[in-house]
mmCIF file of N, CA and C in Angstrom:
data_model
loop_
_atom_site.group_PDB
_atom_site.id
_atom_site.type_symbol
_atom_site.label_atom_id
_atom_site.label_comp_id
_atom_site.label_asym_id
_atom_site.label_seq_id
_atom_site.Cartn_x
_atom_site.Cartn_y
_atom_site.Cartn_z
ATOM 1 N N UNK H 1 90.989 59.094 132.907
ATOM 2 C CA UNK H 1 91.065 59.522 131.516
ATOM 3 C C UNK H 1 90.329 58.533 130.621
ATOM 4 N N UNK H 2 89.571 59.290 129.533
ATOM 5 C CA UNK H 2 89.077 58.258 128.366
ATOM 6 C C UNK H 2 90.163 57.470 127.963
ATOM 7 N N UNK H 3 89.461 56.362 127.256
ATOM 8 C CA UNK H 3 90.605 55.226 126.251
ATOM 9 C C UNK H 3 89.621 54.867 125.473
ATOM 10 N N UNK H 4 90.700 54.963 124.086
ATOM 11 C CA UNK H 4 89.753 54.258 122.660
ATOM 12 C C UNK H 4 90.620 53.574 122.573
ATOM 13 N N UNK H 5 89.759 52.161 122.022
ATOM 14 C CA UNK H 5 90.321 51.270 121.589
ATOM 15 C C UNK H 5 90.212 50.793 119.921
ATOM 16 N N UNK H 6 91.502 50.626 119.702
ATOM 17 C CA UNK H 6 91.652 50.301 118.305
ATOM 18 C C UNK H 6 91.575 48.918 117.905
ATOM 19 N N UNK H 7 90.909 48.628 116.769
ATOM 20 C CA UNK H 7 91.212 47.233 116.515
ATOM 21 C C UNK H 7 91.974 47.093 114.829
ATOM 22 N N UNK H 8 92.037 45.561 114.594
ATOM 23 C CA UNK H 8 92.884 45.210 113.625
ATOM 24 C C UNK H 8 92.254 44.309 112.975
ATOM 25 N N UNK H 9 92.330 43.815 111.528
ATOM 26 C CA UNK H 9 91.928 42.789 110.550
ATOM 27 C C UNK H 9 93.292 41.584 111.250
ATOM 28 N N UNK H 10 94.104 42.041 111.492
ATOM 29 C CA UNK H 10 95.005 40.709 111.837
ATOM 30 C C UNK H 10 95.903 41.175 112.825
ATOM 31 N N UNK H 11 96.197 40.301 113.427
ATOM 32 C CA UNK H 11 97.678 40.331 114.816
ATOM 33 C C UNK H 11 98.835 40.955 114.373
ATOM 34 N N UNK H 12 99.474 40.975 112.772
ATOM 35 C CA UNK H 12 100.362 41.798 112.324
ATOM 36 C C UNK H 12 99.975 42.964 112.708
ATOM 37 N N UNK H 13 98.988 43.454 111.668
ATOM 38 C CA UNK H 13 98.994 45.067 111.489
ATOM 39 C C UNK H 13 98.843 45.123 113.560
ATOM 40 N N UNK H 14 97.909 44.535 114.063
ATOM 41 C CA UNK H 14 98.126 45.437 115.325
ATOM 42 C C UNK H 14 99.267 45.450 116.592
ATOM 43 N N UNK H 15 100.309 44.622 115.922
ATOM 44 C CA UNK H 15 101.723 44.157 116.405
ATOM 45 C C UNK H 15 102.457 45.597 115.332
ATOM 46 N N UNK H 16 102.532 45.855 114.422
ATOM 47 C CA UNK H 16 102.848 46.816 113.508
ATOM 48 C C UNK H 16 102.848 48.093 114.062
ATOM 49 N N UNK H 17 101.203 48.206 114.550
ATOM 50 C CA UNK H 17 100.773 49.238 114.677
ATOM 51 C C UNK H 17 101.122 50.263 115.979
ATOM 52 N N UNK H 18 101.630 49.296 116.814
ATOM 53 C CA UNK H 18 101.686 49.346 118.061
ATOM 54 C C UNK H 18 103.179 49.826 117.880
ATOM 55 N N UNK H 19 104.178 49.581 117.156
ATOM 56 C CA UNK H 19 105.306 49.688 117.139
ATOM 57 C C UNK H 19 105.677 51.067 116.540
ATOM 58 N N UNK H 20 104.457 51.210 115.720
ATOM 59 C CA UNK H 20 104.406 52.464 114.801
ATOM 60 C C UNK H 20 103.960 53.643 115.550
ATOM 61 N N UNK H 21 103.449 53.266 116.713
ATOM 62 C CA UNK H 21 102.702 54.262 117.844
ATOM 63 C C UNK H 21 103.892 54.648 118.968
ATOM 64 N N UNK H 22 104.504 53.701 118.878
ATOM 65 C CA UNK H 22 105.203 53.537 120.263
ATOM 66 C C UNK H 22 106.566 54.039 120.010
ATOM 67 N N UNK H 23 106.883 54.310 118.579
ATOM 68 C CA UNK H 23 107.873 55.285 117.751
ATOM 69 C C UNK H 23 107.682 56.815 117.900
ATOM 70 N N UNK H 24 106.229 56.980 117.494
ATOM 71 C CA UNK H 24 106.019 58.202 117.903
ATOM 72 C C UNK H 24 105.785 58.785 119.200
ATOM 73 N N UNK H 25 106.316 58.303 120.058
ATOM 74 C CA UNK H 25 105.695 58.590 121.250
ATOM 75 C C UNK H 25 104.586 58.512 122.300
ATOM 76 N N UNK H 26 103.906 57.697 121.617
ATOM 77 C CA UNK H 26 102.225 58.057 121.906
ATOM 78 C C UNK H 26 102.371 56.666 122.760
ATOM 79 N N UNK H 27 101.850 56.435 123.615
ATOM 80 C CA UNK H 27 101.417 55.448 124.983
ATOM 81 C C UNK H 27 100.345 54.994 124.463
ATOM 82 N N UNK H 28 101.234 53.671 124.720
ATOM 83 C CA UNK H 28 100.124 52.117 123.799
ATOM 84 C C UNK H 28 99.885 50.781 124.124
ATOM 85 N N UNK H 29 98.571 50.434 124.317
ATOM 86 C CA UNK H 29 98.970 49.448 125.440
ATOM 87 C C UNK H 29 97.873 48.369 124.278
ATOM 88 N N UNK H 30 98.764 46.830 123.950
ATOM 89 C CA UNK H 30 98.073 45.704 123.262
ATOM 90 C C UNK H 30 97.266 45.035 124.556
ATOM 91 N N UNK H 31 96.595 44.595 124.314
ATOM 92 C CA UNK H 31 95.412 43.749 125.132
ATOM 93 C C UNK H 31 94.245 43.436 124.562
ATOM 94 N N UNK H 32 93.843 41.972 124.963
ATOM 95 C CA UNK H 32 92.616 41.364 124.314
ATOM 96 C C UNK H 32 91.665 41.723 123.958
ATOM 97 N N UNK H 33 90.970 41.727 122.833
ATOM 98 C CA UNK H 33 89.573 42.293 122.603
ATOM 99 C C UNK H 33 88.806 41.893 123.835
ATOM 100 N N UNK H 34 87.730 43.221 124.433
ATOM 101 C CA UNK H 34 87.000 42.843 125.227
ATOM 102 C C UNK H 34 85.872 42.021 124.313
ATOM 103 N N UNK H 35 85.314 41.115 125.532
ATOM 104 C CA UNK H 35 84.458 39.895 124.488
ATOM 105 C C UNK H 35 83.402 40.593 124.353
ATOM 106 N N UNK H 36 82.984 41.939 124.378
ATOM 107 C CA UNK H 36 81.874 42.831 123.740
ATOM 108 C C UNK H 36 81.943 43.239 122.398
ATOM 109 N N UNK H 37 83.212 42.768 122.034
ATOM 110 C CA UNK H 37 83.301 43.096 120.772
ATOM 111 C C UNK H 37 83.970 42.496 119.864
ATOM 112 N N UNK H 38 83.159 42.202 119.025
ATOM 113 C CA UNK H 38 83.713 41.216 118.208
ATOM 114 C C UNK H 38 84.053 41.393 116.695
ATOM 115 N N UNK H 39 84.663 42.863 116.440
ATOM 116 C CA UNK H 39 85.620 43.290 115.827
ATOM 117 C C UNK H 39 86.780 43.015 115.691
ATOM 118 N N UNK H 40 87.988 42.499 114.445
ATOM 119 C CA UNK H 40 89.206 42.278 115.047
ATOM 120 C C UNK H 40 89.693 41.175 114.736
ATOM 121 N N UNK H 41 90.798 40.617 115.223
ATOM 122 C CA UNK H 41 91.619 40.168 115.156
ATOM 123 C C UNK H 41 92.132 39.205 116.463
ATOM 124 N N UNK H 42 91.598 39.237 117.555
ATOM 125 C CA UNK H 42 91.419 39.350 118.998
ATOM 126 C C UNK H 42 92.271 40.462 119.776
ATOM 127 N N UNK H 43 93.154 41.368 119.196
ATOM 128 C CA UNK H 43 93.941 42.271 119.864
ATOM 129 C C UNK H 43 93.366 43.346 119.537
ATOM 130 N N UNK H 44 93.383 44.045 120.589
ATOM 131 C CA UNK H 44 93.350 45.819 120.252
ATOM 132 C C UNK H 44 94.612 46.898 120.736
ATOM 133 N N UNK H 45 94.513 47.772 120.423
ATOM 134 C CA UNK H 45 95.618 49.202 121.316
ATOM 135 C C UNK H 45 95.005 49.620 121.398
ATOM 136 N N UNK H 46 95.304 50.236 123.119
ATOM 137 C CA UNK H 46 94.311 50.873 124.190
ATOM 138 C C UNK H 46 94.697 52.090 124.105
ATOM 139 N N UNK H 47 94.391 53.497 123.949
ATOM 140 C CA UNK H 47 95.384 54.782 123.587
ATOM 141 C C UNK H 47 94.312 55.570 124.005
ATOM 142 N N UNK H 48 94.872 56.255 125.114
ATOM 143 C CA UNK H 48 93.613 57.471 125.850
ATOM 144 C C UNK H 48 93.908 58.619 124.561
ATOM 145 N N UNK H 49 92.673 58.999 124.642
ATOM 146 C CA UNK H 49 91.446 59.487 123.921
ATOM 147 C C UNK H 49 92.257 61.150 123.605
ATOM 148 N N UNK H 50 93.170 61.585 124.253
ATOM 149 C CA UNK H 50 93.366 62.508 123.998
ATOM 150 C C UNK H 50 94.621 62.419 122.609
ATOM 151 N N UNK H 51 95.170 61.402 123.005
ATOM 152 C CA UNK H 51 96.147 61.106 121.782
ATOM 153 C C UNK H 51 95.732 59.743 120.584
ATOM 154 N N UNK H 52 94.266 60.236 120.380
ATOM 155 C CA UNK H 52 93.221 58.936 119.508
ATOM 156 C C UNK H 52 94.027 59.794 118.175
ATOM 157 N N UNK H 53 93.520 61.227 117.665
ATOM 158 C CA UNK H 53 93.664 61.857 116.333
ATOM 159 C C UNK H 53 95.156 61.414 115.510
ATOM 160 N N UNK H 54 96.211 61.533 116.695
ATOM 161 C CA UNK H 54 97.489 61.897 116.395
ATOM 162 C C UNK H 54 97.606 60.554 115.975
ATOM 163 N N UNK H 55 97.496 59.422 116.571
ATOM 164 C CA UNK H 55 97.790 57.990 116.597
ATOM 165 C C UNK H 55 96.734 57.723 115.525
ATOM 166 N N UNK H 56 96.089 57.990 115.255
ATOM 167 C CA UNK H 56 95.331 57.533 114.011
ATOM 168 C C UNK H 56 96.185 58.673 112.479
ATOM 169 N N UNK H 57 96.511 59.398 112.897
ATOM 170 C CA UNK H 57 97.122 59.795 111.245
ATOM 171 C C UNK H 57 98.815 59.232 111.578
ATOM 172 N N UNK H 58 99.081 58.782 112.350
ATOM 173 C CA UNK H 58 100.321 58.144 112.470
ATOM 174 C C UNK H 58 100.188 56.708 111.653
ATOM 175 N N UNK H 59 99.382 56.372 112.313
ATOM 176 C CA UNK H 59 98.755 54.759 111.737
ATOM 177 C C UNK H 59 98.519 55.261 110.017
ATOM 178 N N UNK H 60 97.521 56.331 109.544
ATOM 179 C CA UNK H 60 97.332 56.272 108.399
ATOM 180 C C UNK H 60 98.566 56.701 108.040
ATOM 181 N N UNK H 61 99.519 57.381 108.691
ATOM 182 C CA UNK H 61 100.897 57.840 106.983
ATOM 183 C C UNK H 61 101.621 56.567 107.012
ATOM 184 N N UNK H 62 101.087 55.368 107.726
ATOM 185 C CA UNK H 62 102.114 54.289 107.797
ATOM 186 C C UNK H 62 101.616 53.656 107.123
ATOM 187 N N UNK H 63 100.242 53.208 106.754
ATOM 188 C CA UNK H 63 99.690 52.532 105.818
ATOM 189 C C UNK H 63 98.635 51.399 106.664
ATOM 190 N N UNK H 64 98.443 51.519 107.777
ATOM 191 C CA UNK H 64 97.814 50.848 108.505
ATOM 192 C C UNK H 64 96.682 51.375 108.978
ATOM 193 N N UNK H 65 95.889 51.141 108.260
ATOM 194 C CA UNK H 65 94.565 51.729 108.940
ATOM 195 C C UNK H 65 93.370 50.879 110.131
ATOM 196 N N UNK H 66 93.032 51.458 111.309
ATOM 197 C CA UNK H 66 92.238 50.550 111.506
ATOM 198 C C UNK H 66 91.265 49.952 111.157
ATOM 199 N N UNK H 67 90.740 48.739 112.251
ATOM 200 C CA UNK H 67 89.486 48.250 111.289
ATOM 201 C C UNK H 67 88.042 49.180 111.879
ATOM 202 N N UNK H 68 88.468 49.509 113.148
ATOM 203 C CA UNK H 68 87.345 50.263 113.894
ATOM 204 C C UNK H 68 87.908 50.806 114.884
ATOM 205 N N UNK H 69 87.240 51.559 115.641
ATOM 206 C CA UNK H 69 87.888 52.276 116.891
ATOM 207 C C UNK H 69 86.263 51.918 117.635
ATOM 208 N N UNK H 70 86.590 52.286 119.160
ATOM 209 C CA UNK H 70 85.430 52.114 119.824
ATOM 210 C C UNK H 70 85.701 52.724 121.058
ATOM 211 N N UNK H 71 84.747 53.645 122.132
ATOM 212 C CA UNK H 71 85.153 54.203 123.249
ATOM 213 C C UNK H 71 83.775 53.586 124.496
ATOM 214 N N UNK H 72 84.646 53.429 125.878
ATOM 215 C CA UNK H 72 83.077 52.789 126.541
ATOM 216 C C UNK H 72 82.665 53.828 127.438
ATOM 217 N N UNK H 73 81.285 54.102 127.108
ATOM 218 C CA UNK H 73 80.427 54.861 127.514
ATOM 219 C C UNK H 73 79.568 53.984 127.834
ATOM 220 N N UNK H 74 79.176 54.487 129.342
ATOM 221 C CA UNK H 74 78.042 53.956 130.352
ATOM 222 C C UNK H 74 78.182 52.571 130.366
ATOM 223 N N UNK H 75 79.169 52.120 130.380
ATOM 224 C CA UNK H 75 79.705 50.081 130.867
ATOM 225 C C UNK H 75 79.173 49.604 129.342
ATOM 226 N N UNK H 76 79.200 50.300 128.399
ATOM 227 C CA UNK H 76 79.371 49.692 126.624
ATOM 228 C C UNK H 76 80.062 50.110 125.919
ATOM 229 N N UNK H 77 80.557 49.247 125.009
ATOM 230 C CA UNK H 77 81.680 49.779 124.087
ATOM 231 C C UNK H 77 81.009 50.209 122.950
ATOM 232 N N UNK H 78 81.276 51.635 122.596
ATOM 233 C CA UNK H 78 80.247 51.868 121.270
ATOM 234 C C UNK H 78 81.307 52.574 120.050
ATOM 235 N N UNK H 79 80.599 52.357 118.882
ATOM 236 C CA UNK H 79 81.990 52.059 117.588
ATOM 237 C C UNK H 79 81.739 53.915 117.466
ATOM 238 N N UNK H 80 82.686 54.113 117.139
ATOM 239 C CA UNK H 80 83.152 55.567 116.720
ATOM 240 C C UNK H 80 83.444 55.652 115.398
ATOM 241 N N UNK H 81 82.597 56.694 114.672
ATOM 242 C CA UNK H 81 83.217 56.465 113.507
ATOM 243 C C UNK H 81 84.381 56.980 113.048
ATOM 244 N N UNK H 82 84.909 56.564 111.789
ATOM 245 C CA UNK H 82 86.094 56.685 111.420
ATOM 246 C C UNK H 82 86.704 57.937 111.096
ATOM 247 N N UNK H 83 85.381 58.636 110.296
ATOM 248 C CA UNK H 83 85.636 60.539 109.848
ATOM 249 C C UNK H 83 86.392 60.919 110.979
ATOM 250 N N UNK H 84 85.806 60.805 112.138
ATOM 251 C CA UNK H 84 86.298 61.465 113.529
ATOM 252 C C UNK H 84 87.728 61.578 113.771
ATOM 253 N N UNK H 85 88.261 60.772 113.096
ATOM 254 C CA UNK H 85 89.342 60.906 113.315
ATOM 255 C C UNK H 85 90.364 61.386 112.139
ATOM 256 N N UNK H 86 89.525 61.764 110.707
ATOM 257 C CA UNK H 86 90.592 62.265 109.532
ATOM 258 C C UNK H 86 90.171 63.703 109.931
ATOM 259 N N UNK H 87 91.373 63.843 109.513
ATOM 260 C CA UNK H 87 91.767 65.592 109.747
ATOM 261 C C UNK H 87 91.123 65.847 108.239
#
């Protein structure tokens, strides 16, 4: 299965965020920024791709928005933009 990864301006919001995900149900996994990317905070949430939309308007009615999202295609991590994910 795909995984996007989310990142954060700071270790709160993505300690926050994760808690705010993991309320709703949605399967969430914190782990280090890969060193390809140097977006962040050094943490990201790892959240397959099928539950990216839901977990991103979860994150936005909470007030936490990310700083970027990113998915790896062909052994690179490439930034996704943000529209993609407002309803």
């Amino acid at each position: 299965m795909e995984e996007i990864l989310f990142t954060f301006y700071n270790t709160h919001h993505s300690i926050m965020a994760e808690q705010m995900l993991l309320d709703a149900k949605i399967p969430v996994k914190v782990m280090p920024m890969p060193e390809a990317i140097t977006a962040g905070c050094g943490l990201c949430l790892r959240i397959q791709e099928s539950d990216s939309r839901f977990a991103f308007q979860v994150l936005d009615q909470g007030g936490i928005t990310p700083r970027s999202m990113f998915k790896k295609i062909s052994g690179e991590y490439t930034n996704i933009p943000m529209v993609t994910f407002q309803l």
